[in-house]
XYZ file of C-alpha atoms in Angstrom:
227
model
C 0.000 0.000 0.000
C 1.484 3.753 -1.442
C 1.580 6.165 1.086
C -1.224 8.070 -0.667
C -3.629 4.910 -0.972
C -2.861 3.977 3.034
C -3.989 8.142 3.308
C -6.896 7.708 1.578
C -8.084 4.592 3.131
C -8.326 5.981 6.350
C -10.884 8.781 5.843
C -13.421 5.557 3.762
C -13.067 3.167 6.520
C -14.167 6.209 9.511
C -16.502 7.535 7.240
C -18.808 4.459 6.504
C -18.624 3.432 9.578
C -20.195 6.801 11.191
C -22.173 6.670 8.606
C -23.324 2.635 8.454
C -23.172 2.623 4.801
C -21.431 2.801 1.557
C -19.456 6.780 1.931
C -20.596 7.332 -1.530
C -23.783 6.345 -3.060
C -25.103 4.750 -0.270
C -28.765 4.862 -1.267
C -29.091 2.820 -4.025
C -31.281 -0.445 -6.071
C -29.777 -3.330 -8.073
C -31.640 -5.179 -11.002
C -31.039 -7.814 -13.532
C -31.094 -7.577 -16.937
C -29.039 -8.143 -20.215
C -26.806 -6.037 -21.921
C -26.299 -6.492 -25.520
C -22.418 -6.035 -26.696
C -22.306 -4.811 -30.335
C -18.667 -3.178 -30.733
C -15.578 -5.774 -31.376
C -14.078 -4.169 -28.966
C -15.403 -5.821 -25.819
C -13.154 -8.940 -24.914
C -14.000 -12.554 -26.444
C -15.075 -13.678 -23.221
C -17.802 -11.950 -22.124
C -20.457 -13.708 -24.296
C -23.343 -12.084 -26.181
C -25.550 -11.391 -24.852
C -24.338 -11.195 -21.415
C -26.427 -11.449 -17.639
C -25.650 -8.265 -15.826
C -26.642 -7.552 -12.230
C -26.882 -3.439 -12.082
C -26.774 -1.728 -8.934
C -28.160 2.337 -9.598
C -27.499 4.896 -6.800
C -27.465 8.452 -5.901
C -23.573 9.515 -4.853
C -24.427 11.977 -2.624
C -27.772 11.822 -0.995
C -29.132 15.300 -1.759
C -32.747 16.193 -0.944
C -34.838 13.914 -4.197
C -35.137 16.455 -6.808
C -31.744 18.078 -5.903
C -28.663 17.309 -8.093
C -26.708 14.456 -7.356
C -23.862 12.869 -8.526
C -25.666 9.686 -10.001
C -24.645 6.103 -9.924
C -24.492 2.953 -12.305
C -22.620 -0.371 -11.136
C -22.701 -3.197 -13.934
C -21.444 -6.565 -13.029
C -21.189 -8.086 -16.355
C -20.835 -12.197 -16.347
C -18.108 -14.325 -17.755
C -15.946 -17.315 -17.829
C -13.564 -16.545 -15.595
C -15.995 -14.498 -12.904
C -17.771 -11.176 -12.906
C -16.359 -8.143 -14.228
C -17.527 -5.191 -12.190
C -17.568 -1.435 -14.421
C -18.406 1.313 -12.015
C -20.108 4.579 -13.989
C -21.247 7.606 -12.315
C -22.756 10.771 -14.236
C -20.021 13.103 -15.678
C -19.415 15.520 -18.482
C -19.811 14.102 -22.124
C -17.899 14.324 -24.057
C -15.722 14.536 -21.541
C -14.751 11.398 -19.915
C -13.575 11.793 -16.219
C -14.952 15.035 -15.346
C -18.093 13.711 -12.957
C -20.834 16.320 -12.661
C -23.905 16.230 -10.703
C -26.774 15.483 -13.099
C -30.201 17.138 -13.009
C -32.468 14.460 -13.491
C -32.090 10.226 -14.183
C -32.936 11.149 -17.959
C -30.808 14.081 -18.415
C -27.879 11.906 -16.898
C -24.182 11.114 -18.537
C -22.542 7.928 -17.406
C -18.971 7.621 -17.705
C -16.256 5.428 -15.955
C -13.663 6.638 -13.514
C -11.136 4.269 -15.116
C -10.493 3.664 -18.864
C -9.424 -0.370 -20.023
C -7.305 -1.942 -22.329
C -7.600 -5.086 -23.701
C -5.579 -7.557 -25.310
C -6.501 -7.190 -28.609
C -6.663 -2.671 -28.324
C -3.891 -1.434 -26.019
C -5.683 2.070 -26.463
C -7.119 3.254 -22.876
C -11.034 3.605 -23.762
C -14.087 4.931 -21.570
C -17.346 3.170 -20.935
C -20.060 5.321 -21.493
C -23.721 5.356 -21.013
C -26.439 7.271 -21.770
C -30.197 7.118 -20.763
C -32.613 5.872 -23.572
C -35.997 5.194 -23.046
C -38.487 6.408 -20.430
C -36.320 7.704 -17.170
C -37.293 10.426 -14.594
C -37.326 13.890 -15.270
C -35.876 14.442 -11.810
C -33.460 12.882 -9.473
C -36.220 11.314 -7.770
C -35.332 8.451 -5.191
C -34.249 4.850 -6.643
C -37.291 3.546 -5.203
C -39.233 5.201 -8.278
C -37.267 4.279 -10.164
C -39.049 1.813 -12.667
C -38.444 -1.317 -15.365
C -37.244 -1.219 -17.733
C -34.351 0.914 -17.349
C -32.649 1.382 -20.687
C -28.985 2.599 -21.800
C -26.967 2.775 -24.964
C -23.358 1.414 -24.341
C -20.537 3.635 -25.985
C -16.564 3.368 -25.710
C -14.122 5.957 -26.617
C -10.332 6.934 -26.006
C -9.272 10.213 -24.218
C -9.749 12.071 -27.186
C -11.475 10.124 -29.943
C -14.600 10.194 -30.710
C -17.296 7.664 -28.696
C -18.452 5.031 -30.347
C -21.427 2.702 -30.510
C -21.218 -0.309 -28.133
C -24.176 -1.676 -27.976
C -27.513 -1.266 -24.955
C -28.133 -2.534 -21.369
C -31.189 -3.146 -20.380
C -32.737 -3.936 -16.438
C -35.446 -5.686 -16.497
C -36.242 -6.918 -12.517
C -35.603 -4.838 -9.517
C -34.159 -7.453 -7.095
C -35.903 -6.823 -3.620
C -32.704 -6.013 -1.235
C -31.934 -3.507 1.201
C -28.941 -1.424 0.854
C -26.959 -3.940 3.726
C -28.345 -6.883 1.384
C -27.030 -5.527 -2.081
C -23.892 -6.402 -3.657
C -20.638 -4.748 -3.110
C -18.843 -3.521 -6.677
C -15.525 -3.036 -6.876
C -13.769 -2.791 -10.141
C -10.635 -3.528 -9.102
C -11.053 -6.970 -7.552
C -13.601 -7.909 -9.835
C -11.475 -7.353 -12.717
C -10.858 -10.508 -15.011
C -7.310 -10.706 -16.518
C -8.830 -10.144 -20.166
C -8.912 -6.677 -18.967
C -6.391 -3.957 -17.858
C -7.458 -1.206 -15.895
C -5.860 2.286 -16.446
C -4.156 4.038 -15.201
C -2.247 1.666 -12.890
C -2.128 4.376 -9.981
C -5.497 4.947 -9.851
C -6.403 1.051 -9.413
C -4.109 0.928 -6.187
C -5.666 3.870 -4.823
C -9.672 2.944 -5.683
C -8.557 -0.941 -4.304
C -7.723 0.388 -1.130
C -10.498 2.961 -0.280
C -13.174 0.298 -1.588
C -11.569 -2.415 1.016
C -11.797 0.134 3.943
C -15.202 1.507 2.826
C -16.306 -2.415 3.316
C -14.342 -2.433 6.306
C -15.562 0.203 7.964
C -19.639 -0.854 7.295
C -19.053 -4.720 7.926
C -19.346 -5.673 4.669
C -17.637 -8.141 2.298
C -17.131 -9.069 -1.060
C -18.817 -13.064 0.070
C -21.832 -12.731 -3.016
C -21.455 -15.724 -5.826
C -19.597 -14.955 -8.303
C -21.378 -14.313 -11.498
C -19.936 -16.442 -14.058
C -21.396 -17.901 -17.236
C -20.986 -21.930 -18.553
């Protein structure tokens, strides 16, 4: 552990404690659903389509109608175990610049990290946008209602984004917030993928593992694989 990650960690593990929950989107509702993969650029192994489970959360916890920094946790299924891609509303098309969105419809998705595969070595985005019906406000995730739909896009720090395909959640799943799932991208991270940059994964592995810490949580939830 860096000096900076061990820093970090510290602040996660008091603050969901005091608080008994995630320290970021700790308010939140998972679902099942499918996403369909249409870009060669996701990995071989994840098959098509694929089973997700989807967790969708407000980051914050402003007042409902208030902006909020806006959640979506995808735990896509393959082979080799689950591959967990952690978005949260940002500027587009900007890729790392996370903004508080206005509304569930209005809402940007874009991950913290980028990836490279085996096949592109190029750091790319995921990207989502709303499609669909979605709230007009950033009502609570208990309105929230199925199905929730999203077109996929990837794109590389300064290329355009491209078409990757749609997720869609069809079932809420009926768990509490101390019964849903805990995503973290960087232990749920299949070797067919290489998180970027390298720095950043230390640092995220480390405040995730003292957020669980400091709430009682763990990581113990079957791993979603595919035959």
């Amino acid at each position: 552990m860096t000096a900076l990650s061990s820093a970090l960690s510290v602040p996660f593990r008091v603050g969901s404690a005091l608080r008994g929950a995630r320290v970021f989107h700790p308010r939140g509702a998972t679902f099942e659903g499918m996403a369909e993969l249409e870009s060669s650029w996701w990995p071989q192994q994840i098959p098509r389509p694929t089973p997700v489970i989807a967790r969708v959360s407000r980051g914050i916890g402003t007042p409902d109608g208030m902006p909020d920094v806006l959640g979506l946790a995808v735990r896509f299924a393959s082979k080799t175990g689950p591959w967990d891609v952690l978005l949260a509303s940002a500027y587009l098309p900007g890729r790392v610049t996370l903004v508080p969105a206005r509304s569930w419809s209005s809402a940007r998705y874009s991950t913290l990290m980028a990836y490279r595969t085996d096949s592109d070595p190029t750091p790319r985005w995921i990207t989502a946008v709303p499609r669909g019906q979605h709230p007009s406000s950033t009502t609570s995730v208990q309105a929230l209602e199925v199905p929730l739909e999203f077109s996929l896009l990837v794109g590389s720090a300064r290329g355009p984004l491209e078409a990757a395909g749609r997720l869609t959640l069809s079932r809420r799943l009926p768990e509490d917030d101390s019964e849903q799932p805990s995503f973290d991208p960087t232990v749920h991270c299949p070797g067919f993928v290489d998180p970027w940059p390298g720095w950043l994964v230390e640092t995220r592995r480390d405040a995730y593992r003292a957020s669980r810490a400091g709430r009682g949580a763990s990581l113990a939830r079957p791993q979603h694989t595919v035959s």
